Amino acid sequence: MTFSGVTFAHALNDSGIMLGRNLRHTLRNPSTLFGSLLVPIILILVFVYILGGAFSAGGQYVDYIGPGGLVLTMGYSVASTAVGVANDMSEGIIARFRTMAISRAAVLTGHVVGSVIRTVVCVALVIGVLLLMGFSPEAGFAEWLGVAGLVVLMAFGTAWLTVAFGLAAKTVEGASFATFPLVFLPFISSAFAPTGSMPAGVRWFTDNQPFTPIIETLRGLLIGTPVGNNGILAVIWCLVMALGGYLWARALFRRDPAA
Amino acid sequence: MIAAAGLRKSFGDKVVLDGIDLDIAEGTIFSMLGPNGAGKTTTVRILSTLIRPDSGTVSVAGHDLATRPDAVRAAIGVTGQFSAVDNLLTGAENLAMMAGLLRLDRRHRDRRVAGLLDQFDLADAAGKPASTYSGGMRRRLDLAMTLVGSPKVIFLDEPTTGLDPRSRRAMWDRIRELAVGGVTIFLTTQYLEEADRLADRIVVLDQGRIVADGTAAELKRRVPGGHIRLQFADSARLRAARSVLGAARVHEDALALEVPGAGDVRALRDLLDRLDAAAIEIDALSVHTPDLDDVFLALTGRPVEEVAR
């Protein structure tokens, strides 16, 4: 349980190199990035222009679902990390890293930070699309800063979780399936409709799952709805996901690789 | 430089290494020879800190494997059976990544990378992704990456498997150069010729145990007289002869049988008597001095090809 002999500076150096490797992979294989952007954008278009007319969530519907769309985007973006990690672990280069006197966590840190950067880029692009669709947030500078902070925090938490999924999966297909909750949970939340309109059992679930407080906090910051205790719940959920994912991923990566 | 005692490893019920002892001197080429599944790769994976043995002690470059794995890692380089290069990065980027991870002095990094690209004939392809490289180029890049940190001990796990004869010879030359430079080399191979050409010392691994240990010449001496090659007119006679003579290497296409053992008159007469008693006619007979194929057959009772299948 120690980084025997590897100082913090070394870990930083190694993680930086792994991040560079990860970002190069993204740039040289951009279809993954486009793929994880396309689905949430299409879903947002469908909800606003096809289903949106039938909803009455108060005010403009695009304003209501904007924050949910961002969480949906994060889910899809981070989910691709699990597949990336599972793919990477099957490569011989990982075995080489394991035989070198480098920080063991660096490979994972590279994936997590790379994933956060990709997610932030995706969210920024989706905000652009939403603005083109007439999304009109009332957020000032401080609120935008809060939105950025929460986006990074959620990306960080879910990225550690998906890195663990990717390590735990025996196949790339398995890794893809393991991230299903991340892309599906936003649908059973307050992302597209207020939970008040849902049957009691569903409502209990949507009110208490991690994405609802995150969405409500983003909504409050962006269009000024009441946040209540959602802010603190959102931060706690993100930290819990980050810590759980980190500990799980670390344990999985330290185990001997399969024969 | 490498010392191991009582190395054991099982995966589930399957015993892969069943008590291995090794003692490898600095600056020598040590070859572990054996068919697929004998436990060669598992040995390399243990010695290179990738997996832990179930029991046994190992020291590499003076460091205990169990207590100081990072000190061992700092002294070794590994070129595995499956290429350990990053396919999406270029050759130069792969080497630069290694230089960074090994924390080489920044001023020397570029020179080191350029030098290795030149040395391994990769300068022209330096800017292309490794995924576009041929098998031979990929192995060269793989070995160059292993050498970035100037390791004292290098593990080469079947470094020429799948290479064409020309690339194989070029790889042999590079391995010899490394040993001349004082690097200790642990080489696994299933090619007897490779071990014969390169190794100062050879151990033969069969079903997780070392069944022979010595120089190529010593191993050959253990099979005095090499083998007797018998030629038959048809495959019925060939098969009949095989059932009479037992352990023998069969060349179906050539209708020939190679029987290990001494080529002296007594052994020859005995052989011919047994074939006569079974009324099997021989077309031609010749006596051969031994190579490592004969050694393997004599040690394990099975020819290399048969075991590998």
Coordinates of C-alpha atoms in Angstrom, one line a residue:
Chain A
M1 CA 0.0 0.0 0.0
T2 CA 2.9 2.4 -0.5
F3 CA 4.4 4.0 -3.6
S4 CA 7.7 2.6 -2.5
G5 CA 10.4 5.0 -3.5
V6 CA 8.3 6.9 -6.0
T7 CA 8.0 10.5 -4.7
F8 CA 5.1 12.8 -5.4
A9 CA 7.1 14.6 -8.0
H10 CA 7.7 11.4 -9.9
A11 CA 4.1 10.4 -9.7
L12 CA 3.2 13.9 -11.1
N13 CA 5.8 13.4 -13.9
D14 CA 4.5 9.9 -14.8
S15 CA 0.8 11.0 -14.6
G16 CA 1.6 13.9 -16.9
I17 CA 3.1 11.6 -19.5
M18 CA 0.2 9.2 -19.2
L19 CA -2.2 12.1 -19.7
G20 CA -0.3 13.2 -22.8
R21 CA -0.6 9.6 -24.1
N22 CA -4.3 9.6 -23.4
L23 CA -5.0 12.9 -25.1
R24 CA -3.0 11.9 -28.1
H25 CA -5.1 8.7 -28.4
T26 CA -8.2 10.9 -28.3
L27 CA -6.9 13.2 -31.1
R28 CA -5.8 10.3 -33.2
N29 CA -9.1 8.4 -32.8
P30 CA -11.6 11.2 -32.7
S31 CA -14.6 9.0 -33.7
T32 CA -15.1 8.0 -30.0
L33 CA -15.4 11.7 -29.0
F34 CA -17.8 12.4 -31.8
G35 CA -19.8 9.3 -31.0
S36 CA -20.2 10.3 -27.3
L37 CA -21.3 13.8 -28.4
L38 CA -23.8 12.8 -31.1
V39 CA -26.2 10.8 -29.0
P40 CA -26.8 13.4 -26.3
I41 CA -27.2 16.2 -28.9
I42 CA -29.7 14.1 -30.9
L43 CA -31.7 13.3 -27.7
I44 CA -31.8 16.9 -26.7
L45 CA -33.1 17.8 -30.2
V46 CA -35.7 15.0 -30.0
F47 CA -36.9 16.1 -26.5
V48 CA -37.1 19.8 -27.4
Y49 CA -38.5 19.7 -30.9
I50 CA -40.5 16.5 -31.0
L51 CA -41.7 15.8 -27.4
G52 CA -41.2 19.2 -26.0
G53 CA -44.4 20.7 -27.3
A54 CA -46.5 18.3 -25.3
F55 CA -44.7 19.1 -22.0
S56 CA -45.5 21.9 -19.7
A57 CA -42.6 22.4 -17.3
G58 CA -43.1 26.1 -17.0
G59 CA -41.3 28.6 -19.3
Q60 CA -39.3 27.5 -22.3
Y61 CA -38.8 23.7 -22.4
V62 CA -35.2 24.1 -23.7
D63 CA -34.4 26.1 -20.5
Y64 CA -35.9 23.3 -18.4
I65 CA -34.0 20.4 -20.0
G66 CA -30.7 22.3 -20.7
P67 CA -29.1 21.2 -17.3
G68 CA -30.3 17.6 -17.8
G69 CA -28.8 17.6 -21.3
L70 CA -25.5 18.6 -19.8
V71 CA -25.6 15.7 -17.3
L72 CA -26.7 13.3 -20.1
T73 CA -23.6 14.6 -22.1
M74 CA -21.3 13.9 -19.2
G75 CA -22.8 10.4 -18.8
Y76 CA -22.1 9.5 -22.4
S77 CA -18.7 11.1 -22.5
V78 CA -17.4 9.4 -19.3
A79 CA -19.0 6.1 -20.4
S80 CA -16.5 5.9 -23.3
T81 CA -13.7 6.0 -20.7
A82 CA -14.6 2.5 -19.5
V83 CA -14.3 1.1 -23.0
G84 CA -11.0 3.0 -23.5
V85 CA -9.6 1.6 -20.3
A86 CA -10.7 -2.0 -21.1
N87 CA -9.1 -1.7 -24.5
D88 CA -5.9 -0.2 -23.1
M89 CA -5.5 -3.0 -20.5
S90 CA -5.5 -5.6 -23.3
E91 CA -2.5 -3.8 -24.9
G92 CA 1.1 -5.1 -24.4
I93 CA 2.2 -1.6 -23.5
I94 CA 0.4 -1.8 -20.1
A95 CA 2.5 -4.9 -19.3
R96 CA 5.6 -2.9 -20.1
F97 CA 4.5 0.0 -17.7
R98 CA 4.0 -2.6 -15.0
T99 CA 7.6 -3.8 -15.3
M100 CA 8.9 -0.2 -15.0
A101 CA 9.8 1.7 -11.8
I102 CA 7.0 4.2 -12.4
S103 CA 4.0 5.3 -10.3
R104 CA 1.4 2.6 -10.5
A105 CA -1.4 5.0 -10.3
A106 CA -0.2 7.1 -13.2
V107 CA -1.8 5.0 -15.9
L108 CA -5.2 5.4 -14.1
T109 CA -4.7 9.1 -13.3
G110 CA -3.9 9.7 -17.0
H111 CA -7.2 8.1 -18.0
V112 CA -9.2 10.0 -15.4
V113 CA -7.8 13.5 -16.2
G114 CA -8.0 12.8 -19.9
S115 CA -11.7 11.8 -19.4
V116 CA -12.4 15.0 -17.4
I117 CA -10.8 17.1 -20.1
R118 CA -12.9 15.3 -22.9
T119 CA -16.0 15.7 -20.8
V120 CA -15.5 19.4 -20.2
V121 CA -15.0 19.9 -24.0
C122 CA -18.2 17.9 -24.7
V123 CA -20.2 19.9 -22.2
A124 CA -18.9 23.2 -23.6
L125 CA -19.9 22.1 -27.1
V126 CA -23.4 21.0 -26.0
I127 CA -23.9 24.4 -24.2
G128 CA -23.1 26.0 -27.5
V129 CA -25.8 23.8 -29.2
L130 CA -28.3 24.6 -26.5
L131 CA -27.6 28.4 -26.9
L132 CA -28.3 28.0 -30.6
M133 CA -31.6 26.3 -29.7
G134 CA -32.7 29.3 -27.7
F135 CA -31.4 28.3 -24.2
S136 CA -31.3 31.5 -22.2
P137 CA -29.6 31.0 -18.9
E138 CA -29.7 33.8 -16.3
A139 CA -26.4 32.8 -14.7
G140 CA -23.9 35.5 -13.8
F141 CA -20.1 35.0 -13.6
A142 CA -20.2 33.4 -10.2
E143 CA -23.0 31.0 -11.2
W144 CA -21.1 30.0 -14.4
L145 CA -18.1 29.4 -12.2
G146 CA -20.2 27.1 -10.0
V147 CA -21.5 25.3 -13.1
A148 CA -17.9 24.7 -14.3
G149 CA -16.9 23.5 -10.8
L150 CA -19.8 21.0 -10.6
V151 CA -19.2 19.8 -14.1
V152 CA -15.5 19.1 -13.4
L153 CA -16.4 17.5 -10.0
M154 CA -19.0 15.2 -11.5
A155 CA -16.7 14.3 -14.4
F156 CA -14.0 13.5 -11.9
G157 CA -16.2 11.3 -9.8
T158 CA -17.8 9.4 -12.6
A159 CA -14.5 9.1 -14.4
W160 CA -12.9 7.2 -11.5
L161 CA -16.0 5.0 -11.4
T162 CA -15.8 4.2 -15.1
V163 CA -12.0 3.6 -14.9
A164 CA -12.9 0.9 -12.3
F165 CA -15.6 -0.5 -14.6
G166 CA -13.1 -0.7 -17.4
L167 CA -10.6 -2.5 -15.2
A168 CA -13.2 -4.9 -13.7
A169 CA -14.6 -5.9 -17.1
K170 CA -13.3 -9.1 -18.6
T171 CA -14.1 -7.9 -22.2
V172 CA -14.5 -4.6 -23.9
E173 CA -18.2 -5.4 -24.5
G174 CA -18.5 -6.0 -20.7
A175 CA -17.0 -2.6 -20.0
S176 CA -19.5 -1.0 -22.4
F177 CA -22.4 -2.7 -20.6
A178 CA -21.2 -1.7 -17.1
T179 CA -21.6 2.0 -17.9
F180 CA -25.2 1.5 -18.8
P181 CA -26.4 3.1 -15.5
L182 CA -24.4 6.2 -16.2
V183 CA -26.2 6.8 -19.5
F184 CA -29.5 5.6 -18.3
L185 CA -29.9 7.1 -14.9
P186 CA -30.3 10.7 -16.2
F187 CA -33.5 9.5 -17.9
I188 CA -35.0 8.5 -14.6
S189 CA -34.4 11.8 -13.0
S190 CA -35.7 15.3 -13.1
A191 CA -33.7 15.9 -16.3
F192 CA -36.6 16.0 -18.7
A193 CA -39.7 16.4 -16.5
P194 CA -40.3 17.6 -12.9
T195 CA -40.5 14.6 -10.5
G196 CA -43.7 15.9 -9.1
S197 CA -45.6 14.5 -12.1
M198 CA -44.3 11.0 -11.6
P199 CA -46.0 8.0 -9.7
A200 CA -45.0 7.7 -6.1
G201 CA -42.5 4.8 -6.4
V202 CA -40.7 6.3 -9.4
R203 CA -40.7 9.7 -7.8
W204 CA -39.0 8.3 -4.7
F205 CA -36.3 6.8 -6.9
T206 CA -35.8 9.9 -9.0
D207 CA -35.7 12.2 -6.0
N208 CA -33.0 10.1 -4.3
Q209 CA -30.7 9.0 -7.1
P210 CA -27.4 10.9 -7.5
F211 CA -28.1 12.7 -10.8
T212 CA -31.2 14.5 -9.6
P213 CA -29.4 16.8 -7.1
I214 CA -26.7 17.4 -9.7
I215 CA -29.3 18.4 -12.3
E216 CA -31.2 20.5 -9.8
T217 CA -28.1 22.3 -8.7
L218 CA -27.1 23.0 -12.3
R219 CA -30.7 24.2 -13.1
G220 CA -30.6 26.5 -10.1
L221 CA -27.3 28.0 -11.1
L222 CA -28.3 28.4 -14.8
I223 CA -31.9 29.5 -14.7
G224 CA -32.4 30.5 -11.1
T225 CA -34.7 27.8 -9.8
P226 CA -34.4 27.1 -6.0
V227 CA -31.4 24.9 -5.2
G228 CA -32.1 24.0 -1.5
N229 CA -29.9 21.3 -0.1
N230 CA -29.3 19.9 -3.6
G231 CA -26.0 21.7 -3.9
I232 CA -24.4 19.9 -0.9
L233 CA -26.0 16.6 -2.0
A234 CA -24.6 17.0 -5.5
V235 CA -21.1 17.6 -4.1
I236 CA -21.3 14.7 -1.7
W237 CA -22.5 12.3 -4.4
C238 CA -19.6 13.3 -6.7
L239 CA -17.1 12.8 -3.9
V240 CA -18.5 9.4 -3.0
M241 CA -18.3 8.3 -6.6
A242 CA -14.8 9.6 -6.9
L243 CA -13.6 7.9 -3.7
G244 CA -15.4 4.7 -4.3
G245 CA -14.2 4.5 -7.9
Y246 CA -10.6 5.4 -6.9
L247 CA -10.3 2.8 -4.2
W248 CA -11.9 0.1 -6.4
A249 CA -9.8 1.0 -9.4
R250 CA -6.6 1.0 -7.4
A251 CA -7.3 -2.4 -5.9
L252 CA -8.1 -3.8 -9.3
F253 CA -5.0 -2.4 -10.9
R254 CA -2.7 -3.6 -8.1
R255 CA -3.9 -7.2 -8.5
D256 CA -1.7 -9.5 -10.6
P257 CA -2.8 -9.3 -14.3
A258 CA -4.6 -12.4 -15.5
A259 CA -2.4 -15.1 -17.0
Chain B
M1 CA 22.7 -11.5 -11.7
I2 CA 19.5 -13.5 -11.5
A3 CA 19.0 -16.1 -8.8
A4 CA 15.8 -18.0 -8.2
A5 CA 15.1 -20.9 -5.8
G6 CA 12.1 -23.2 -5.7
L7 CA 9.9 -21.1 -7.9
R8 CA 6.3 -22.4 -8.1
K9 CA 3.2 -21.1 -9.8
S10 CA -0.2 -22.6 -10.4
F11 CA -3.2 -21.1 -12.2
G12 CA -6.2 -22.8 -10.6
D13 CA -5.5 -26.5 -10.7
K14 CA -2.9 -26.2 -13.4
V15 CA 0.7 -26.3 -12.2
V16 CA 2.7 -24.1 -14.5
L17 CA 6.0 -23.9 -12.7
D18 CA 6.9 -26.9 -10.4
G19 CA 10.0 -25.8 -8.6
I20 CA 12.5 -23.9 -10.7
D21 CA 16.0 -23.0 -9.6
L22 CA 18.1 -20.5 -11.6
D23 CA 21.5 -18.9 -11.3
I24 CA 22.5 -16.6 -14.1
A25 CA 25.9 -14.9 -14.3
E26 CA 26.3 -11.2 -15.2
G27 CA 26.9 -10.4 -18.9
T28 CA 25.8 -13.8 -20.2
I29 CA 23.1 -14.9 -22.5
F30 CA 20.9 -17.4 -20.7
S31 CA 18.3 -19.3 -22.8
M32 CA 15.3 -21.0 -21.5
L33 CA 14.2 -23.5 -24.1
G34 CA 10.9 -25.3 -24.3
P35 CA 7.7 -25.9 -26.2
N36 CA 4.6 -23.8 -25.9
G37 CA 3.0 -24.2 -22.5
A38 CA 6.2 -25.3 -20.8
G39 CA 6.1 -22.3 -18.5
K40 CA 8.7 -20.0 -20.2
T41 CA 6.4 -16.9 -20.3
T42 CA 5.2 -17.5 -16.8
T43 CA 8.9 -17.5 -15.6
V44 CA 9.6 -14.3 -17.4
R45 CA 6.4 -12.7 -16.0
I46 CA 7.5 -13.6 -12.5
L47 CA 11.1 -12.5 -12.9
S48 CA 10.0 -9.2 -14.4
T49 CA 7.7 -8.4 -11.5
L50 CA 4.5 -8.8 -13.5
I51 CA 3.0 -11.6 -11.4
R52 CA 3.9 -13.1 -8.0
P53 CA 5.1 -16.6 -7.6
D54 CA 3.1 -18.9 -5.2
S55 CA 6.4 -19.8 -3.5
G56 CA 10.1 -19.4 -4.0
T57 CA 12.6 -16.6 -3.8
V58 CA 14.1 -14.5 -6.5
S59 CA 16.8 -11.9 -6.6
V60 CA 17.5 -9.8 -9.7
A61 CA 20.5 -7.5 -10.0
G62 CA 21.0 -7.9 -6.2
H63 CA 17.5 -6.9 -5.2
D64 CA 14.9 -9.2 -3.7
L65 CA 11.9 -9.4 -5.9
A66 CA 9.3 -9.7 -3.1
T67 CA 10.5 -6.8 -1.0
R68 CA 12.0 -4.4 -3.5
P69 CA 10.1 -4.8 -6.7
D70 CA 10.8 -1.1 -7.8
A71 CA 14.6 -1.6 -7.4
V72 CA 14.3 -4.7 -9.7
R73 CA 12.1 -2.7 -12.1
A74 CA 14.7 0.0 -12.3
A75 CA 17.4 -2.5 -13.4
I76 CA 15.5 -4.5 -16.0
G77 CA 14.0 -4.2 -19.4
V78 CA 11.4 -6.5 -20.9
T79 CA 10.5 -7.2 -24.5
G80 CA 7.6 -9.6 -24.4
Q81 CA 6.1 -12.1 -26.8
F82 CA 3.3 -9.6 -27.6
S83 CA 4.5 -6.3 -28.7
A84 CA 4.6 -3.7 -25.9
V85 CA 4.5 -0.6 -28.1
D86 CA 1.7 2.0 -28.2
N87 CA 0.1 1.6 -31.6
L88 CA -1.4 5.0 -31.8
L89 CA 1.9 6.8 -31.0
T90 CA 4.7 7.2 -33.5
G91 CA 8.0 5.4 -33.1
A92 CA 9.6 8.6 -31.9
E93 CA 6.8 9.3 -29.5
N94 CA 7.0 5.8 -28.1
L95 CA 10.7 6.3 -27.4
A96 CA 10.2 9.8 -26.0
M97 CA 7.5 8.5 -23.6
M98 CA 10.0 5.9 -22.3
A99 CA 12.7 8.6 -21.9
G100 CA 10.2 10.7 -19.9
L101 CA 9.0 7.8 -17.7
L102 CA 12.6 6.9 -17.0
R103 CA 13.2 10.5 -16.1
L104 CA 16.3 10.8 -18.3
D105 CA 18.0 14.2 -18.2
R106 CA 15.9 16.4 -20.5
R107 CA 19.0 17.6 -22.4
H108 CA 19.9 14.1 -23.4
R109 CA 16.4 12.8 -24.2
D110 CA 16.2 13.9 -27.9
R111 CA 19.7 12.6 -28.5
R112 CA 18.9 9.3 -26.9
V113 CA 15.7 8.9 -29.0
A114 CA 17.4 9.9 -32.2
G115 CA 20.3 7.6 -31.5
L116 CA 18.1 4.6 -30.9
L117 CA 16.0 5.3 -34.0
D118 CA 19.2 5.3 -36.0
Q119 CA 20.6 2.2 -34.3
F120 CA 17.4 0.2 -35.0
D121 CA 16.8 1.4 -38.6
L122 CA 13.7 3.3 -37.7
A123 CA 14.7 6.8 -38.5
D124 CA 12.6 6.9 -41.7
A125 CA 9.5 5.7 -40.0
A126 CA 10.0 7.7 -36.8
G127 CA 7.0 10.0 -37.5
K128 CA 4.6 7.2 -38.4
P129 CA 2.2 5.5 -36.0
A130 CA 3.5 2.1 -34.8
S131 CA 0.3 0.5 -36.0
T132 CA 1.6 1.0 -39.6
Y133 CA 4.9 -0.9 -38.8
S134 CA 5.7 -4.3 -40.1
G135 CA 6.3 -7.2 -37.7
G136 CA 10.1 -6.7 -37.8
M137 CA 9.9 -3.0 -37.3
R138 CA 7.6 -3.4 -34.4
R139 CA 10.0 -5.8 -32.7
R140 CA 12.9 -3.4 -33.3
L141 CA 10.9 -0.5 -31.8
D142 CA 9.9 -2.8 -28.9
L143 CA 13.6 -3.7 -28.2
A144 CA 14.6 0.0 -28.6
M145 CA 12.0 1.0 -26.0
T146 CA 13.4 -1.6 -23.7
L147 CA 16.9 -0.2 -24.1
V148 CA 16.1 3.5 -23.5
G149 CA 16.9 3.2 -19.8
S150 CA 20.1 1.1 -20.4
P151 CA 18.9 -1.8 -18.3
K152 CA 21.4 -4.2 -16.7
V153 CA 19.2 -7.2 -17.3
I154 CA 17.0 -7.8 -20.3
F155 CA 14.2 -10.3 -20.6
L156 CA 13.5 -11.3 -24.2
D157 CA 10.4 -13.6 -24.4
E158 CA 10.5 -15.3 -27.7
P159 CA 11.9 -12.2 -29.4
T160 CA 11.9 -13.7 -32.9
T161 CA 8.7 -15.7 -33.0
G162 CA 6.8 -14.7 -36.2
L163 CA 9.8 -13.0 -37.8
D164 CA 11.1 -13.8 -41.2
P165 CA 14.6 -15.4 -41.4
R166 CA 16.3 -12.1 -42.3
S167 CA 14.8 -10.2 -39.4
R168 CA 15.5 -13.1 -37.1
R169 CA 19.2 -13.0 -38.0
A170 CA 19.3 -9.2 -37.6
M171 CA 17.7 -9.6 -34.1
W172 CA 20.3 -12.2 -33.2
D173 CA 23.1 -9.8 -34.1
R174 CA 21.6 -7.1 -31.9
I175 CA 21.2 -9.5 -29.0
R176 CA 24.9 -10.5 -29.3
E177 CA 25.9 -6.9 -29.3
L178 CA 24.0 -6.2 -26.1
A179 CA 25.7 -9.1 -24.4
V180 CA 29.1 -7.9 -25.6
G181 CA 28.2 -4.6 -23.9
G182 CA 27.8 -6.3 -20.6
V183 CA 24.1 -6.7 -20.4
T184 CA 22.7 -9.9 -18.9
I185 CA 20.1 -11.5 -21.2
F186 CA 17.4 -13.9 -20.3
L187 CA 16.1 -15.3 -23.6
T188 CA 13.2 -17.7 -24.0
T189 CA 12.7 -19.5 -27.2
Q190 CA 11.2 -22.5 -28.8
Y191 CA 13.7 -22.4 -31.6
L192 CA 16.6 -24.8 -30.8
E193 CA 18.7 -23.1 -33.4
E194 CA 18.3 -19.8 -31.7
A195 CA 19.4 -21.1 -28.3
D196 CA 22.3 -23.0 -30.0
R197 CA 23.5 -19.8 -31.8
L198 CA 23.2 -17.3 -29.0
A199 CA 23.2 -18.8 -25.5
D200 CA 26.1 -19.2 -23.2
R201 CA 23.9 -21.5 -21.1
I202 CA 20.7 -23.3 -21.8
V203 CA 18.1 -24.8 -19.6
V204 CA 15.4 -27.0 -21.1
L205 CA 11.9 -26.5 -19.5
D206 CA 9.3 -29.2 -19.8
Q207 CA 6.0 -29.2 -18.0
G208 CA 7.2 -26.6 -15.5
R209 CA 10.4 -28.4 -14.6
I210 CA 14.0 -27.9 -15.7
V211 CA 15.0 -31.2 -17.4
A212 CA 18.5 -30.1 -18.5
D213 CA 21.0 -27.4 -17.8
G214 CA 24.3 -26.7 -19.5
T215 CA 26.0 -25.2 -22.6
A216 CA 24.9 -26.2 -26.0
A217 CA 27.9 -28.5 -26.3
E218 CA 27.3 -30.1 -22.9
L219 CA 23.7 -30.8 -23.8
K220 CA 24.7 -32.3 -27.1
R221 CA 27.1 -34.6 -25.3
R222 CA 24.3 -35.9 -23.2
V223 CA 23.0 -37.5 -26.4
P224 CA 26.2 -39.3 -27.6
G225 CA 26.1 -40.2 -31.3
G226 CA 23.2 -38.0 -32.2
H227 CA 20.6 -39.9 -34.2
I228 CA 20.3 -42.5 -36.8
R229 CA 18.1 -41.6 -39.8
L230 CA 16.2 -44.4 -41.5
Q231 CA 14.6 -44.1 -44.9
F232 CA 11.6 -46.2 -45.9
A233 CA 9.9 -47.0 -49.2
D234 CA 6.4 -46.3 -48.0
S235 CA 4.4 -45.0 -45.0
A236 CA 3.2 -48.4 -43.9
R237 CA 6.8 -49.5 -43.3
L238 CA 7.5 -46.1 -41.7
R239 CA 4.6 -46.5 -39.2
A240 CA 5.6 -50.1 -38.5
A241 CA 9.2 -49.1 -37.8
R242 CA 8.0 -46.3 -35.4
S243 CA 5.9 -48.7 -33.4
V244 CA 8.9 -51.1 -33.0
L245 CA 11.4 -48.4 -32.1
G246 CA 9.3 -46.2 -29.8
A247 CA 10.7 -42.6 -29.2
A248 CA 11.6 -41.3 -32.6
R249 CA 11.1 -38.3 -34.8
V250 CA 8.9 -38.9 -37.8
H251 CA 9.3 -37.1 -41.1
E252 CA 6.1 -38.2 -42.9
D253 CA 6.8 -36.4 -46.2
A254 CA 10.4 -37.7 -46.4
L255 CA 9.3 -41.2 -45.2
A256 CA 12.1 -41.0 -42.7
L257 CA 12.6 -41.8 -39.0
E258 CA 15.2 -40.3 -36.7
V259 CA 16.1 -42.5 -33.7
P260 CA 18.0 -40.8 -31.0
G261 CA 21.0 -42.6 -29.4
A262 CA 24.5 -43.6 -30.0
G263 CA 25.7 -44.2 -33.6
D264 CA 28.2 -46.9 -32.6
V265 CA 28.2 -50.4 -34.1
R266 CA 26.6 -52.1 -31.2
A267 CA 23.6 -49.7 -31.2
L268 CA 23.3 -49.9 -34.9
R269 CA 23.3 -53.7 -34.9
D270 CA 20.7 -53.7 -32.2
L271 CA 18.5 -51.3 -34.2
L272 CA 18.8 -53.4 -37.4
D273 CA 18.1 -56.6 -35.5
R274 CA 14.8 -55.2 -34.1
L275 CA 13.7 -54.1 -37.5
D276 CA 14.7 -57.5 -39.0
A277 CA 12.7 -59.3 -36.3
A278 CA 9.7 -57.3 -37.3
A279 CA 10.4 -57.9 -41.0
I280 CA 10.6 -54.2 -41.8
E281 CA 12.7 -53.3 -44.8
I282 CA 14.9 -50.2 -44.8
D283 CA 15.7 -48.2 -47.9
A284 CA 18.6 -46.2 -46.6
L285 CA 20.4 -45.5 -43.3
S286 CA 22.6 -42.6 -42.1
V287 CA 24.2 -41.6 -38.8
H288 CA 24.0 -37.9 -37.7
T289 CA 25.9 -36.0 -35.1
P290 CA 23.5 -34.4 -32.6
D291 CA 21.8 -31.0 -32.6
L292 CA 19.5 -29.6 -29.9
D293 CA 16.5 -31.3 -31.5
D294 CA 18.0 -34.6 -30.5
V295 CA 18.6 -33.4 -27.0
F296 CA 15.0 -32.4 -26.6
L297 CA 13.8 -35.7 -27.9
A298 CA 16.1 -37.6 -25.7
L299 CA 15.2 -35.6 -22.6
T300 CA 11.5 -35.5 -22.9
G301 CA 10.8 -38.6 -25.0
R302 CA 8.8 -36.3 -27.4
P303 CA 10.0 -34.4 -30.4
V304 CA 9.7 -30.6 -30.1
E305 CA 7.1 -30.3 -32.9
E306 CA 4.8 -32.9 -31.3
V307 CA 4.9 -31.2 -27.9
A308 CA 4.2 -27.8 -29.3
R309 CA 1.2 -29.0 -31.2

